[in-house]
Amino acid sequence: MHARRVDSLALDNYQRAARVILANHLVTRTFPDRIALPLIRRWATELREDLAELFGYRLEVTETTARLFPVVDRLDSGKPARAVTERVFDRRRYAYLALALAALGRAGDQITLSELADQVAAYTGRVDGLELSPDRAADRDAFVDAVGWLAHRGALTLADGDAGGWAADPEAGEALYDIDRPVVFALFRPPRALQHLHSVSGLLTEDAMAHGPAANAAAADAARRVRRGLVERPVVYADDLAYGERPLLMQDRVVADVELFTGLRVERRAEGVALIDVSGRLSDIRFPGTGTLAQVALLLVGEIADRVLDIDHPVPVRHGAPDPAVALAEQLDGAIPESTVFVPLADLPSTDLEVVEQDPDTEAMATVRATYPFVEASWVGETVQALTDRYGVTFAAQWQADVPGLTREVTALLERLRLVQVVADGLIILPALARYRGAVVTVRTKRAAELFVTASDTIGADSVGTEGI
């Protein structure tokens, strides 16, 4: 592992490069900033070998791009694409993004927004249920979001005009873009030929990286899966892992390798492990954080912790919810257009699978599901309403008048952080939530002489010893 041999004076620089490439699988001359690519190129050789050894990832670095090809062990709906305005992509925006990439791959060095829209509109005619009509404002907005996503990453550079003007009135507005072809080609590099897949789960298959005896190869693969979990998930619970992988989560060497490579520190609990990011360069969500949603989430966590720890009024317990990745795979598989190109290409010879007998006792232990505290949805809604009544004057205006919407967004945030599981009738409370109990809330009030409310009049909420996950 090269990180062990990096000079102590340069180690922080190397770890910063590691965090940047893990957080941004594509780095360009402008994305995520102008210093990221030179930093990656400085350590390209060492990063390439450490990423392959520790995680099974492949890194390609050129003069204009750095592209990390991860191994995905499970589907995760908690990291959607977002527009530059933070709007979450829906199916239409994803479709426009994919078709825009296809069009740009065949384009020259420049293209106007209207030309790109015409090409994407022509492609949508081949997809049942999809259309891009410049006459519809909703279609234009979705298309501009997809183009903005590409521009933010450097695939397109605005040379003249304004995309917003075209979105407002395509007859009067226009935009001209320079195309960075290396970035375009680096963006879409699937590990498998998509036309040959019967299921999205085919994208999760890992090529063997280890060499040597089969037992050693299996052990190395298992250690890489555990390390991948540490850098890809806010919390890795023992129940997330296969039975044979759980001891690896508690091995000092496996966890210490990730700490040394990233420069982050690990917090251990009996139920699992979390990699704590105090740098802000690896986490896609800062928690605790600023803004109404993060602040209300922290307040709600404190209320939940108090409820769970109330020995006079014990809460019920439930088994953890089924893995959401299974339902997500079924949804994605249901969208595969097998009525068109996939039918002739997906008919591949079946593969004989070796059936390995498993010890019945080991299998039984592996299928035992843990139980967790449970709080009812009605209690959660009432609690958020009470928090709004108490602190609502400091909330963003949109949430003061929409407590049900605030409740949905806050619980979704806690679920993304793997602090709760959202089920139909309430929340299943996961162990990592206890890390944030005892939140201390301070409300900054206006002085009597003040005539105007300023941006500083917000809740200041934090808890002792908490950093962003």
XYZ file of C-alpha atoms in Angstrom:
469
model
C 0.000 0.000 0.000
C 1.608 3.248 -1.170
C -0.016 5.393 1.523
C 2.240 3.703 4.084
C 5.313 4.812 2.155
C 4.302 8.414 1.459
C 6.423 10.914 3.347
C 4.651 12.196 6.439
C 4.909 15.790 5.191
C 3.146 14.860 1.946
C 0.631 12.399 3.408
C -2.069 15.016 3.958
C -1.808 16.050 0.301
C -2.086 12.418 -0.824
C -5.098 11.786 1.414
C -6.780 14.902 0.035
C -6.328 13.520 -3.472
C -7.805 10.193 -2.353
C -10.878 11.896 -0.911
C -11.415 13.968 -4.048
C -11.405 10.999 -6.419
C -13.584 8.890 -4.123
C -16.131 11.694 -3.835
C -16.040 12.652 -7.544
C -15.643 9.680 -9.823
C -15.024 12.084 -12.690
C -12.539 14.934 -12.226
C -11.994 17.429 -15.039
C -10.127 20.691 -15.460
C -13.030 22.567 -13.883
C -14.881 19.944 -11.833
C -15.153 19.841 -8.870
C -12.709 22.784 -8.945
C -9.580 23.837 -10.820
C -7.104 22.396 -8.315
C -8.561 18.872 -8.194
C -7.154 17.504 -11.466
C -3.532 18.650 -10.870
C -3.778 17.104 -7.411
C -4.956 13.761 -8.820
C -2.311 13.814 -11.563
C 0.412 14.464 -8.964
C -0.428 11.163 -7.237
C -1.829 9.200 -10.193
C 0.467 6.176 -9.933
C 0.104 5.745 -6.186
C -3.654 6.312 -6.265
C -4.132 3.855 -9.118
C -2.403 1.044 -7.248
C -3.920 1.755 -3.824
C -7.450 2.033 -5.218
C -7.052 -1.306 -6.981
C -5.561 -3.024 -3.938
C -7.926 -1.671 -1.303
C -11.224 -1.432 -3.183
C -10.862 -3.174 -6.542
C -11.413 0.162 -8.307
C -9.800 1.172 -11.594
C -8.442 4.701 -12.123
C -7.704 6.224 -15.529
C -5.908 9.561 -15.640
C -5.296 11.664 -18.749
C -4.199 15.257 -19.262
C -7.799 16.474 -19.072
C -9.687 13.916 -16.979
C -9.411 11.500 -14.096
C -12.051 8.762 -14.161
C -12.652 6.295 -11.346
C -14.447 3.073 -12.237
C -15.888 1.739 -8.987
C -17.210 -1.704 -8.197
C -20.818 -1.381 -7.061
C -21.870 -4.050 -4.587
C -25.457 -2.891 -4.078
C -27.923 -0.474 -5.625
C -28.469 2.773 -3.758
C -31.249 5.248 -4.514
C -29.851 7.750 -2.018
C -27.417 9.405 -4.420
C -29.504 10.756 -7.289
C -28.202 13.111 -9.938
C -29.032 16.723 -9.121
C -29.296 19.826 -11.236
C -27.131 22.838 -10.448
C -30.189 24.163 -8.610
C -30.196 20.998 -6.443
C -33.353 19.708 -8.143
C -33.336 15.891 -8.039
C -33.383 14.232 -11.449
C -36.527 12.357 -12.424
C -36.853 9.720 -15.159
C -37.295 12.332 -17.894
C -34.123 14.212 -16.887
C -32.118 10.989 -16.789
C -33.415 10.083 -20.243
C -32.530 13.501 -21.674
C -29.067 13.253 -20.096
C -28.385 9.853 -21.680
C -29.639 10.973 -25.090
C -27.679 14.233 -24.913
C -24.500 12.235 -24.279
C -25.286 10.093 -27.317
C -25.787 13.201 -29.449
C -22.616 14.881 -28.197
C -20.613 11.764 -28.988
C -21.474 12.296 -32.657
C -21.147 16.087 -32.684
C -18.212 18.273 -33.629
C -16.437 20.846 -31.494
C -19.425 23.151 -30.929
C -23.182 22.845 -30.769
C -26.080 25.193 -30.071
C -28.634 24.350 -27.431
C -31.437 24.260 -29.984
C -29.448 21.886 -32.239
C -28.804 19.572 -29.307
C -32.478 19.733 -28.356
C -33.503 18.826 -31.915
C -31.212 15.786 -31.900
C -32.447 14.625 -28.503
C -36.043 15.173 -29.617
C -35.378 12.956 -32.639
C -33.953 10.241 -30.379
C -36.968 10.384 -28.069
C -39.158 9.417 -31.009
C -37.618 5.952 -30.807
C -38.499 5.513 -27.129
C -42.077 4.697 -26.191
C -43.515 7.163 -23.696
C -40.730 9.739 -24.054
C -40.843 13.053 -25.882
C -38.968 16.363 -25.931
C -41.202 19.141 -27.190
C -39.639 22.624 -27.196
C -43.195 23.976 -26.986
C -43.624 22.606 -23.460
C -41.951 24.552 -20.652
C -41.629 21.413 -18.489
C -39.685 19.618 -21.235
C -37.415 22.630 -21.778
C -36.692 22.945 -18.067
C -35.851 19.242 -17.776
C -33.600 19.398 -20.834
C -31.759 22.478 -19.531
C -31.210 20.675 -16.221
C -29.566 17.782 -18.099
C -27.407 20.157 -20.140
C -26.483 22.072 -16.997
C -25.365 18.825 -15.345
C -23.009 18.215 -18.279
C -21.757 21.800 -18.274
C -21.070 21.688 -14.536
C -18.723 18.736 -15.122
C -16.925 20.310 -18.044
C -18.389 18.279 -20.899
C -19.849 21.525 -22.244
C -18.569 25.077 -21.864
C -20.840 28.005 -22.570
C -19.308 30.073 -25.372
C -22.160 32.489 -25.992
C -25.777 33.070 -25.071
C -27.808 31.804 -22.139
C -29.576 28.485 -21.570
C -32.082 30.209 -19.301
C -33.152 32.467 -22.138
C -33.815 29.452 -24.374
C -35.772 27.743 -21.590
C -37.937 30.865 -21.189
C -38.497 31.366 -24.932
C -36.839 29.025 -27.481
C -37.752 31.407 -30.312
C -35.810 34.307 -28.765
C -33.106 32.651 -26.631
C -30.118 30.568 -27.666
C -26.834 29.255 -26.267
C -23.631 28.059 -27.940
C -21.448 25.439 -26.264
C -17.911 24.190 -26.813
C -17.757 20.394 -26.512
C -14.962 18.746 -24.532
C -14.918 15.355 -26.207
C -12.602 13.569 -23.737
C -14.991 14.471 -20.925
C -17.993 13.299 -22.939
C -16.355 9.930 -23.585
C -15.211 9.605 -19.978
C -18.696 10.183 -18.581
C -20.423 7.097 -19.939
C -18.269 4.006 -19.522
C -20.483 1.164 -18.230
C -18.681 -1.980 -17.019
C -20.909 -4.182 -19.190
C -22.587 -3.858 -22.571
C -26.023 -2.708 -21.470
C -27.782 -4.412 -24.374
C -26.706 -7.797 -23.014
C -28.153 -7.394 -19.539
C -31.259 -9.238 -18.395
C -31.177 -7.379 -15.071
C -29.576 -4.290 -13.567
C -27.920 -6.635 -11.076
C -25.532 -7.556 -13.907
C -23.851 -4.188 -13.349
C -22.914 -5.278 -9.824
C -20.728 -8.177 -10.883
C -17.105 -7.828 -9.846
C -14.153 -9.075 -11.850
C -11.715 -11.020 -9.710
C -8.831 -8.809 -8.666
C -6.917 -11.135 -6.394
C -4.344 -13.650 -7.475
C -3.106 -16.809 -5.849
C -5.009 -19.642 -4.170
C -8.805 -19.491 -4.272
C -9.056 -19.120 -0.495
C -6.730 -16.107 -0.530
C -8.611 -14.578 -3.461
C -11.947 -14.957 -1.660
C -10.542 -13.387 1.514
C -9.116 -10.435 -0.450
C -12.440 -9.909 -2.235
C -14.324 -9.937 1.065
C -11.943 -7.363 2.585
C -12.411 -5.097 -0.440
C -16.193 -5.306 -0.116
C -15.956 -4.227 3.518
C -13.639 -1.319 2.657
C -15.954 -0.243 -0.158
C -18.821 -0.129 2.279
C -16.859 2.169 4.568
C -16.261 4.790 1.856
C -19.623 4.446 0.103
C -22.129 4.336 2.971
C -22.627 6.700 5.894
C -22.683 3.705 8.268
C -21.803 0.060 7.722
C -23.857 -2.130 10.026
C -22.792 -5.694 10.674
C -26.223 -6.819 9.469
C -25.439 -5.302 6.043
C -22.654 -7.799 5.455
C -22.574 -11.450 4.609
C -22.024 -13.615 7.649
C -18.412 -14.385 6.684
C -17.597 -10.685 6.173
C -18.719 -9.463 9.575
C -15.504 -10.334 11.430
C -13.541 -8.286 8.866
C -15.417 -5.159 9.925
C -13.868 -5.490 13.356
C -10.345 -6.213 12.163
C -7.993 -3.347 12.907
C -5.962 -3.795 9.731
C -8.939 -3.630 7.350
C -10.307 -0.456 8.933
C -6.883 1.132 9.500
C -6.092 0.831 5.780
C -9.141 2.967 4.964
C -8.277 5.494 7.668
C -4.732 5.866 6.364
C -5.796 6.143 2.731
C -8.510 8.751 3.303
C -7.159 10.608 6.336
C -10.521 10.145 8.038
C -11.212 8.386 11.311
C -13.463 5.470 12.095
C -15.968 5.268 14.915
C -16.817 1.772 16.103
C -19.957 0.602 17.800
C -21.110 -2.897 18.612
C -23.554 -2.742 15.697
C -21.178 -1.379 13.052
C -18.647 1.183 11.887
C -18.858 4.717 10.465
C -16.133 6.667 8.669
C -16.269 10.216 10.039
C -15.484 12.981 7.552
C -14.411 16.196 9.232
C -12.824 17.439 5.995
C -16.056 17.931 4.054
C -14.414 16.552 0.891
C -15.859 13.016 0.920
C -19.375 13.344 2.325
C -22.181 14.346 -0.015
C -24.258 15.339 3.034
C -22.950 17.354 5.967
C -24.667 16.423 9.211
C -25.120 18.298 11.454
C -25.371 21.065 8.920
C -26.976 24.354 8.021
C -30.398 24.889 6.565
C -33.860 24.079 7.825
C -33.884 20.391 6.875
C -30.580 19.581 8.570
C -31.493 21.572 11.659
C -34.951 20.046 12.028
C -33.444 16.595 11.436
C -31.048 17.137 14.342
C -33.885 18.363 16.544
C -35.978 15.329 15.612
C -33.063 12.998 16.350
C -32.874 14.406 19.863
C -36.607 13.866 20.369
C -36.398 10.300 19.048
C -33.457 9.498 21.319
C -35.359 10.797 24.342
C -38.378 8.695 23.365
C -36.355 5.515 22.866
C -34.428 5.965 26.143
C -37.564 6.603 28.216
C -37.596 3.443 30.362
C -40.984 4.344 31.823
C -42.618 4.250 28.391
C -40.726 1.653 26.322
C -41.225 1.775 22.573
C -42.020 -1.353 20.538
C -39.324 -3.117 18.541
C -39.355 -4.423 14.997
C -37.166 -6.326 12.637
C -35.260 -4.197 10.160
C -37.050 -3.467 6.905
C -36.228 -5.563 3.828
C -33.250 -4.399 1.799
C -34.509 -1.490 -0.362
C -31.956 -2.418 -3.016
C -34.091 -5.456 -3.895
C -37.183 -3.358 -4.599
C -35.067 -0.836 -6.525
C -33.654 -3.611 -8.730
C -37.183 -4.818 -9.489
C -38.246 -1.297 -10.470
C -35.268 -0.820 -12.763
C -35.658 -4.253 -14.319
C -39.296 -3.432 -15.025
C -38.151 -0.444 -17.103
C -35.847 -2.437 -19.408
C -37.282 -2.037 -22.944
C -37.216 -5.733 -23.846
C -39.794 -5.144 -26.573
C -37.167 -3.443 -28.716
C -33.397 -3.790 -28.889
C -32.933 -5.934 -25.793
C -34.800 -9.000 -27.082
C -32.396 -10.069 -29.849
C -29.299 -9.067 -27.885
C -30.177 -10.374 -24.434
C -30.642 -14.024 -25.449
C -27.327 -15.270 -24.115
C -26.404 -18.868 -23.252
C -27.241 -19.796 -19.686
C -24.359 -20.225 -17.270
C -24.117 -23.299 -15.094
C -23.734 -22.255 -11.483
C -21.866 -24.350 -8.992
C -24.059 -25.185 -6.023
C -22.135 -25.034 -2.770
C -23.645 -26.668 0.284
C -23.709 -24.447 3.346
C -23.527 -25.526 6.920
C -27.110 -25.330 8.315
C -25.990 -23.687 11.561
C -24.011 -21.010 9.713
C -26.927 -20.385 7.356
C -29.336 -19.985 10.259
C -27.065 -17.469 11.998
C -26.665 -15.500 8.766
C -30.431 -15.099 8.296
C -31.248 -13.865 11.803
C -32.570 -10.309 11.532
C -31.933 -7.870 14.347
C -34.723 -5.919 16.017
C -34.700 -2.143 16.499
C -36.856 0.448 18.301
C -39.880 1.681 16.380
C -41.783 4.993 16.585
C -45.135 5.603 14.960
C -45.631 7.924 12.007
C -48.288 9.845 13.931
C -45.795 10.568 16.723
C -43.176 11.710 14.209
C -45.650 14.083 12.561
C -46.790 15.484 15.893
C -43.191 15.978 16.997
C -42.224 17.875 13.838
C -45.339 20.002 14.267
C -44.319 20.766 17.867
C -40.797 21.693 16.715
C -42.307 23.963 14.067
C -44.537 25.628 16.645
C -41.501 26.228 18.852
C -38.808 27.157 16.343
C -40.749 27.743 13.119
C -40.042 31.457 12.995
C -36.447 30.554 12.159
C -37.343 27.995 9.441
C -37.320 28.699 5.723
C -40.700 30.129 4.701
C -41.602 27.196 2.445
C -41.446 24.780 5.384
C -43.308 26.916 7.910
C -46.507 26.396 5.925
C -45.874 22.757 4.920
C -45.224 20.646 8.013
C -46.194 17.328 6.301
C -43.720 18.090 3.499
C -41.093 19.055 6.058
C -41.669 15.762 7.867
C -41.221 13.762 4.655
C -38.019 15.546 3.689
C -36.503 15.329 7.165
C -37.202 11.608 7.549
C -35.851 11.005 4.030
C -32.644 12.809 5.042
C -32.296 10.667 8.171
C -32.848 7.567 6.045
C -30.107 8.630 3.608
C -27.785 9.004 6.601
C -28.772 5.477 7.661
C -30.018 6.697 11.030
C -33.568 5.397 10.455
C -35.522 3.183 8.088
C -38.764 4.677 6.807
C -41.657 2.200 6.722
C -45.320 2.747 5.943
C -46.437 3.356 9.517
C -43.384 4.929 11.136
C -39.618 4.851 11.593
C -37.332 1.975 12.541
C -34.532 3.517 14.598
C -31.044 2.351 13.665
C -28.157 2.308 16.172
C -26.099 5.178 14.694
C -28.823 7.643 15.642
C -27.637 7.382 19.263
C -24.473 9.242 18.211
C -26.467 12.478 18.023
C -28.482 12.253 21.228
C -28.204 15.145 23.637
C -28.391 17.856 20.965
C -28.088 21.343 22.426
C -30.238 23.976 20.727
C -29.645 27.708 20.888
C -31.922 30.235 19.218
C -30.434 33.577 18.301
C -33.016 36.260 18.917
C -33.216 39.761 17.486
C -32.346 42.728 19.595
C -35.317 44.931 20.363
C -33.852 47.778 18.312
C -33.557 45.670 15.159
C -36.039 46.533 12.439
C -35.252 43.739 9.979
C -34.758 39.980 10.305
C -31.349 38.940 8.993
C -29.958 35.640 7.777
C -28.233 35.143 11.130
C -31.585 34.716 12.903
C -31.587 30.947 12.588
C -31.379 27.985 14.857
C -27.888 27.110 15.971
C -28.075 23.383 16.673
C -25.196 21.060 17.372
C -24.313 18.161 19.574
C -21.172 17.435 21.516
C -18.463 15.779 19.475
C -20.405 15.425 16.210
C -18.844 15.790 12.800
C -20.286 15.272 9.336
C -20.807 11.655 8.384
